[in-house]
Amino acid sequence: MSEFTSKKVMVFGGSRGIGAAIVSGFADAGAAVLFTYAGSKPAADALAASTGAVAVQSDAADRASIIAAIRAAGPLDVLVYNAGVLVGGDPLTIDPDAVDRLIDVNIRGPYHAAVEAARTMPDGGRILVIGSVNGDRTPFPGLAAYSMSKSALQGMARGLARDFGSRGITVNIVQPGPTDTDMNPAEGPDAELMHSVMAIKRHGTAEGVAKLVLYLAGPHAGGITGAMHSIDGGFGA
Ligand code: NDP
């Protein structure tokens, strides 16, 4: 028996990067895993084939699509909302439609996913959202909309932790710092700048973030709720 045997886990935004590491981690730990993706069908199909997880095409910017995917999945023991987009740049010239889509994926999506999952989640369930250390700290210009979206998750987690605590359902935010993915490659042009504000001057790994998610979803974390958990190399120190 593995730790998550007989548990059903759904990961929103699981085709690549941190989400894919979370899918693999839960599948390795014995869970029945479903994950959503938006555009990366080849990556999603490959991940499904290698892990046994079920891939579901669903746009996390679309509330109706999120709710339909959760209803189709049935009661979830663990919901992980990882989908996120980064739109950076001068707020005076940035495309306002891109900012609105960021708000849809990064704020509206996790709220509606968490509430819908909680309707049928058994007592003791787990809701986890991938935030960012930028929810606490924004040391560079051009990140206002992204940071706003990740700070919003903090209030959501505190509130939903109170709403669902009587059922033993925990609600937590995992806040990575720079992590080596397509969104933020360890060899990318801004890597050195990011490392300059970190205590440990290197990118973290998607697998490291996934391990923290699995701990918070596991049996020893039942008393951890309404909290933010940074894994950021001291970016926020
Ligand atoms: P990637 O860009 O590498 O991967 C993003 C994942 O989210 C993909 O699987 C993508 O699927 C999915 N996704 C994006 N938009 C949608 C959508 N509308 N509907 C469904 N799925 C969607 O990002 P990371 O792995 O780096 O980031 C994952 C999370 O971690 C995000 O919330 C991000 O903000 C956060 N984070 C990342 C950091 C980093 O340094 N990498 C640092 C701090 C936080 P598809 O390709 O199919 O669209």
Tab-separated table of C-alpha atoms and ligand atoms in Angstrom:
chain	number	residue	atom	x	y	z
A	1	MET	CA	0.000	0.000	0.000
A	2	SER	CA	1.286	3.446	-0.915
A	3	GLU	CA	0.396	6.620	0.939
A	4	PHE	CA	-2.266	7.705	-1.578
A	5	THR	CA	-3.696	4.325	-2.561
A	6	SER	CA	-7.474	4.650	-3.070
A	7	LYS	CA	-7.237	8.472	-3.103
A	8	LYS	CA	-8.523	10.429	-6.078
A	9	VAL	CA	-6.418	13.455	-6.978
A	10	MET	CA	-7.127	16.078	-9.631
A	11	VAL	CA	-4.450	18.517	-10.788
A	12	PHE	CA	-5.510	21.578	-12.776
A	13	GLY	CA	-2.739	22.476	-15.218
A	14	GLY	CA	-0.755	19.247	-15.125
A	15	SER	CA	0.737	18.848	-18.571
A	16	ARG	CA	4.098	20.539	-18.023
A	17	GLY	CA	6.516	21.903	-15.407
A	18	ILE	CA	5.505	21.898	-11.753
A	19	GLY	CA	2.076	20.456	-12.533
A	20	ALA	CA	3.549	17.480	-14.380
A	21	ALA	CA	5.876	16.779	-11.431
A	22	ILE	CA	2.859	16.846	-9.103
A	23	VAL	CA	0.961	14.422	-11.360
A	24	SER	CA	3.945	12.056	-11.419
A	25	GLY	CA	4.432	12.332	-7.656
A	26	PHE	CA	0.850	11.388	-6.831
A	27	ALA	CA	0.794	8.616	-9.442
A	28	ASP	CA	4.008	7.156	-7.975
A	29	ALA	CA	2.401	7.313	-4.521
A	30	GLY	CA	-0.510	5.162	-5.657
A	31	ALA	CA	-3.245	7.760	-6.249
A	32	ALA	CA	-5.797	7.708	-9.042
A	33	VAL	CA	-4.838	10.935	-10.796
A	34	LEU	CA	-6.660	13.136	-13.286
A	35	PHE	CA	-5.109	16.282	-14.667
A	36	THR	CA	-6.184	19.073	-16.973
A	37	TYR	CA	-4.342	20.854	-19.723
A	38	ALA	CA	-5.230	23.640	-22.119
A	39	GLY	CA	-3.014	23.577	-25.208
A	40	SER	CA	-0.236	21.036	-24.667
A	41	LYS	CA	-1.930	17.864	-25.904
A	42	PRO	CA	1.265	16.008	-26.899
A	43	ALA	CA	2.811	16.648	-23.476
A	44	ALA	CA	-0.436	15.687	-21.749
A	45	ASP	CA	-0.748	12.456	-23.742
A	46	ALA	CA	2.870	11.527	-23.009
A	47	LEU	CA	2.419	12.166	-19.281
A	48	ALA	CA	-0.798	10.164	-19.195
A	49	ALA	CA	0.917	7.267	-20.942
A	50	SER	CA	3.920	7.263	-18.594
A	51	THR	CA	1.995	7.683	-15.320
A	52	GLY	CA	-1.411	6.109	-15.915
A	53	ALA	CA	-3.070	9.419	-15.061
A	54	VAL	CA	-6.104	10.592	-17.018
A	55	ALA	CA	-5.670	13.748	-19.112
A	56	VAL	CA	-8.670	16.073	-19.498
A	57	GLN	CA	-8.721	19.018	-21.881
A	58	SER	CA	-10.150	21.978	-19.926
A	59	ASP	CA	-9.408	25.696	-20.049
A	60	ALA	CA	-8.727	27.001	-16.535
A	61	ALA	CA	-9.822	30.455	-17.669
A	62	ASP	CA	-13.347	29.129	-18.162
A	63	ARG	CA	-15.443	28.661	-15.013
A	64	ALA	CA	-17.971	26.407	-16.708
A	65	SER	CA	-15.201	24.158	-18.024
A	66	ILE	CA	-13.610	23.889	-14.564
A	67	ILE	CA	-16.893	23.009	-12.903
A	68	ALA	CA	-17.778	20.469	-15.585
A	69	ALA	CA	-14.382	18.766	-15.245
A	70	ILE	CA	-14.744	18.449	-11.465
A	71	ARG	CA	-18.296	17.136	-11.686
A	72	ALA	CA	-17.244	14.584	-14.284
A	73	ALA	CA	-14.357	13.434	-12.083
A	74	GLY	CA	-16.585	12.757	-9.068
A	75	PRO	CA	-15.633	13.374	-5.424
A	76	LEU	CA	-11.965	14.307	-5.036
A	77	ASP	CA	-9.795	13.543	-2.018
A	78	VAL	CA	-7.206	16.070	-3.187
A	79	LEU	CA	-7.542	19.081	-5.463
A	80	VAL	CA	-4.362	20.747	-6.677
A	81	TYR	CA	-4.773	23.913	-8.712
A	82	ASN	CA	-1.425	24.553	-10.398
A	83	ALA	CA	-2.429	26.268	-13.655
A	84	GLY	CA	-0.958	29.717	-13.878
A	85	VAL	CA	0.168	32.272	-16.412
A	86	LEU	CA	2.748	35.017	-16.139
A	87	VAL	CA	2.171	38.282	-17.963
A	88	GLY	CA	4.934	40.747	-17.234
A	89	GLY	CA	5.768	44.226	-18.432
A	90	ASP	CA	5.046	47.908	-18.102
A	91	PRO	CA	1.489	48.241	-16.732
A	92	LEU	CA	1.012	51.357	-18.863
A	93	THR	CA	1.445	49.423	-22.094
A	94	ILE	CA	0.612	45.826	-21.212
A	95	ASP	CA	-2.377	44.322	-23.083
A	96	PRO	CA	-5.356	44.634	-20.729
A	97	ASP	CA	-6.942	41.514	-22.237
A	98	ALA	CA	-3.851	39.531	-21.263
A	99	VAL	CA	-4.161	40.861	-17.708
A	100	ASP	CA	-7.818	39.861	-17.581
A	101	ARG	CA	-6.951	36.349	-18.775
A	102	LEU	CA	-4.250	36.141	-16.090
A	103	ILE	CA	-6.884	37.084	-13.514
A	104	ASP	CA	-9.195	34.395	-14.895
A	105	VAL	CA	-6.584	31.617	-14.762
A	106	ASN	CA	-4.707	32.657	-11.612
A	107	ILE	CA	-7.559	33.920	-9.369
A	108	ARG	CA	-11.030	33.057	-10.639
A	109	GLY	CA	-9.982	29.525	-11.627
A	110	PRO	CA	-8.632	28.420	-8.255
A	111	TYR	CA	-11.539	29.965	-6.361
A	112	HIS	CA	-14.209	28.234	-8.431
A	113	ALA	CA	-12.255	24.956	-8.547
A	114	ALA	CA	-11.818	24.931	-4.767
A	115	VAL	CA	-15.469	25.674	-4.080
A	116	GLU	CA	-16.748	23.147	-6.604
A	117	ALA	CA	-14.411	20.422	-5.335
A	118	ALA	CA	-15.455	21.120	-1.740
A	119	ARG	CA	-19.102	20.394	-2.530
A	120	THR	CA	-18.434	16.660	-2.730
A	121	MET	CA	-14.999	16.296	-1.115
A	122	PRO	CA	-15.014	13.837	1.781
A	123	ASP	CA	-14.093	14.964	5.282
A	124	GLY	CA	-10.328	15.294	5.641
A	125	GLY	CA	-9.840	16.323	2.019
A	126	ARG	CA	-7.094	18.609	0.820
A	127	ILE	CA	-7.167	21.727	-1.357
A	128	LEU	CA	-3.805	23.024	-2.552
A	129	VAL	CA	-3.080	25.955	-4.853
A	130	ILE	CA	0.287	26.833	-6.352
A	131	GLY	CA	0.887	30.492	-5.605
A	132	SER	CA	4.236	32.246	-5.791
A	133	VAL	CA	6.741	33.953	-3.560
A	134	ASN	CA	5.656	37.021	-5.549
A	135	GLY	CA	2.515	36.875	-3.433
A	136	ASP	CA	4.745	38.107	-0.598
A	137	ARG	CA	7.455	40.020	-2.357
A	138	THR	CA	7.899	41.797	-5.689
A	139	PRO	CA	11.496	42.981	-5.951
A	140	PHE	CA	11.413	43.850	-9.672
A	141	PRO	CA	9.186	46.051	-11.852
A	142	GLY	CA	6.772	44.561	-14.365
A	143	LEU	CA	5.134	42.006	-12.085
A	144	ALA	CA	2.179	43.887	-10.608
A	145	ALA	CA	-0.617	41.845	-12.169
A	146	TYR	CA	1.085	38.504	-11.518
A	147	SER	CA	1.930	39.433	-7.924
A	148	MET	CA	-1.613	40.681	-7.363
A	149	SER	CA	-2.964	37.333	-8.520
A	150	LYS	CA	-0.724	35.349	-6.195
A	151	SER	CA	-1.463	37.620	-3.197
A	152	ALA	CA	-5.186	37.106	-3.806
A	153	LEU	CA	-4.719	33.378	-3.207
A	154	GLN	CA	-3.554	34.087	0.322
A	155	GLY	CA	-6.860	35.665	1.334
A	156	MET	CA	-8.725	32.877	-0.403
A	157	ALA	CA	-6.851	30.185	1.521
A	158	ARG	CA	-7.407	31.882	4.863
A	159	GLY	CA	-11.105	32.256	4.184
A	160	LEU	CA	-11.776	28.811	2.741
A	161	ALA	CA	-9.772	27.217	5.574
A	162	ARG	CA	-12.349	28.721	7.950
A	163	ASP	CA	-15.261	27.728	5.715
A	164	PHE	CA	-14.279	24.066	5.375
A	165	GLY	CA	-12.335	23.458	8.600
A	166	SER	CA	-15.285	21.850	10.374
A	167	ARG	CA	-15.065	19.031	7.792
A	168	GLY	CA	-11.334	18.576	8.311
A	169	ILE	CA	-10.647	19.897	4.820
A	170	THR	CA	-7.393	21.838	4.672
A	171	VAL	CA	-6.647	24.696	2.274
A	172	ASN	CA	-3.037	25.683	1.655
A	173	ILE	CA	-0.934	27.686	-0.773
A	174	VAL	CA	2.484	26.468	-1.931
A	175	GLN	CA	4.624	29.418	-2.985
A	176	PRO	CA	7.575	28.500	-5.189
A	177	GLY	CA	10.419	30.841	-5.900
A	178	PRO	CA	12.282	30.611	-9.219
A	179	THR	CA	11.784	27.035	-10.393
A	180	ASP	CA	13.254	25.531	-13.546
A	181	THR	CA	10.342	25.134	-16.010
A	182	ASP	CA	9.276	26.461	-19.411
A	183	MET	CA	7.881	29.521	-17.591
A	184	ASN	CA	11.177	30.284	-15.856
A	185	PRO	CA	14.178	28.391	-17.261
A	186	ALA	CA	17.215	28.097	-14.988
A	187	GLU	CA	19.346	29.353	-17.902
A	188	GLY	CA	16.926	32.129	-18.889
A	189	PRO	CA	17.891	35.783	-19.408
A	190	ASP	CA	16.537	36.896	-16.008
A	191	ALA	CA	17.990	34.042	-13.963
A	192	GLU	CA	20.975	35.981	-12.659
A	193	LEU	CA	18.786	38.899	-11.575
A	194	MET	CA	16.494	36.539	-9.665
A	195	HIS	CA	19.424	34.764	-8.024
A	196	SER	CA	20.723	38.149	-6.818
A	197	VAL	CA	17.857	38.405	-4.293
A	198	MET	CA	18.000	34.763	-3.167
A	199	ALA	CA	19.870	33.294	-0.207
A	200	ILE	CA	20.460	30.089	-2.176
A	201	LYS	CA	21.338	31.383	-5.611
A	202	ARG	CA	19.881	28.810	-7.942
A	203	HIS	CA	16.539	27.738	-9.356
A	204	GLY	CA	14.576	25.104	-7.510
A	205	THR	CA	13.138	22.012	-9.147
A	206	ALA	CA	9.576	21.083	-10.027
A	207	GLU	CA	10.115	17.784	-8.208
A	208	GLY	CA	11.032	19.647	-5.017
A	209	VAL	CA	7.785	21.622	-5.172
A	210	ALA	CA	5.854	18.414	-5.823
A	211	LYS	CA	7.326	16.779	-2.701
A	212	LEU	CA	6.022	19.664	-0.576
A	213	VAL	CA	2.587	19.369	-2.195
A	214	LEU	CA	2.499	15.644	-1.449
A	215	TYR	CA	3.451	16.248	2.171
A	216	LEU	CA	0.661	18.810	2.592
A	217	ALA	CA	-1.800	16.401	0.957
A	218	GLY	CA	-0.711	13.531	3.153
A	219	PRO	CA	-1.823	12.081	6.485
A	220	HIS	CA	0.647	14.025	8.641
A	221	ALA	CA	-0.537	17.448	7.475
A	222	GLY	CA	-4.115	17.369	8.746
A	223	GLY	CA	-3.452	20.269	11.123
A	224	ILE	CA	-1.904	22.572	8.518
A	225	THR	CA	-4.442	24.919	6.963
A	226	GLY	CA	-4.987	28.504	5.893
A	227	ALA	CA	-1.235	28.823	5.467
A	228	MET	CA	1.355	29.810	2.849
A	229	HIS	CA	4.353	27.527	2.327
A	230	SER	CA	7.279	29.084	0.503
A	231	ILE	CA	9.886	26.962	-1.237
A	232	ASP	CA	11.958	29.741	-2.717
A	233	GLY	CA	15.666	29.537	-1.927
A	234	GLY	CA	15.235	32.480	0.441
A	235	PHE	CA	13.807	34.803	-2.245
A	236	GLY	CA	11.338	36.068	0.353
A	237	ALA	CA	13.751	36.158	3.300
B	1	NDP	P1	4.628	26.305	-17.080
B	1	NDP	O1	4.303	27.481	-17.939
B	1	NDP	O2	5.897	25.571	-17.284
B	1	NDP	O3	3.385	25.270	-17.114
B	1	NDP	C1	2.096	25.784	-16.878
B	1	NDP	C2	1.112	24.655	-16.774
B	1	NDP	O4	-0.182	25.242	-16.514
B	1	NDP	C3	1.003	23.867	-18.057
B	1	NDP	O5	0.733	22.513	-17.757
B	1	NDP	C4	-0.211	24.518	-18.742
B	1	NDP	O6	-0.920	23.635	-19.591
B	1	NDP	C5	-1.079	24.840	-17.535
B	1	NDP	N1	-1.995	25.918	-17.880
B	1	NDP	C6	-1.732	27.213	-18.142
B	1	NDP	N2	-2.840	27.863	-18.484
B	1	NDP	C7	-3.847	26.949	-18.439
B	1	NDP	C8	-5.230	27.000	-18.704
B	1	NDP	N3	-5.837	28.127	-19.083
B	1	NDP	N4	-5.958	25.871	-18.552
B	1	NDP	C9	-5.369	24.713	-18.163
B	1	NDP	N5	-4.048	24.598	-17.916
B	1	NDP	C10	-3.307	25.709	-18.052
B	1	NDP	O7	4.563	26.864	-15.585
B	1	NDP	P2	5.249	26.371	-14.224
B	1	NDP	O8	5.241	24.910	-14.118
B	1	NDP	O9	6.510	27.096	-14.067
B	1	NDP	O10	4.234	27.023	-13.174
B	1	NDP	C11	3.222	26.282	-12.511
B	1	NDP	C12	2.642	27.153	-11.406
B	1	NDP	O11	3.686	27.563	-10.535
B	1	NDP	C13	1.981	28.434	-11.916
B	1	NDP	O12	0.834	28.711	-11.134
B	1	NDP	C14	3.050	29.495	-11.668
B	1	NDP	O13	2.507	30.786	-11.520
B	1	NDP	C15	3.677	28.958	-10.391
B	1	NDP	N6	5.040	29.433	-10.144
B	1	NDP	C16	6.084	29.112	-10.981
B	1	NDP	C17	7.350	29.589	-10.716
B	1	NDP	C18	8.523	29.294	-11.583
B	1	NDP	O14	9.588	29.894	-11.351
B	1	NDP	N7	8.429	28.386	-12.538
B	1	NDP	C19	7.621	30.423	-9.525
B	1	NDP	C20	6.458	30.676	-8.715
B	1	NDP	C21	5.232	30.197	-9.018
B	1	NDP	P3	-0.903	23.813	-21.197
B	1	NDP	O15	0.510	23.860	-21.627
B	1	NDP	O16	-1.666	22.629	-21.680
B	1	NDP	O17	-1.614	25.101	-21.470
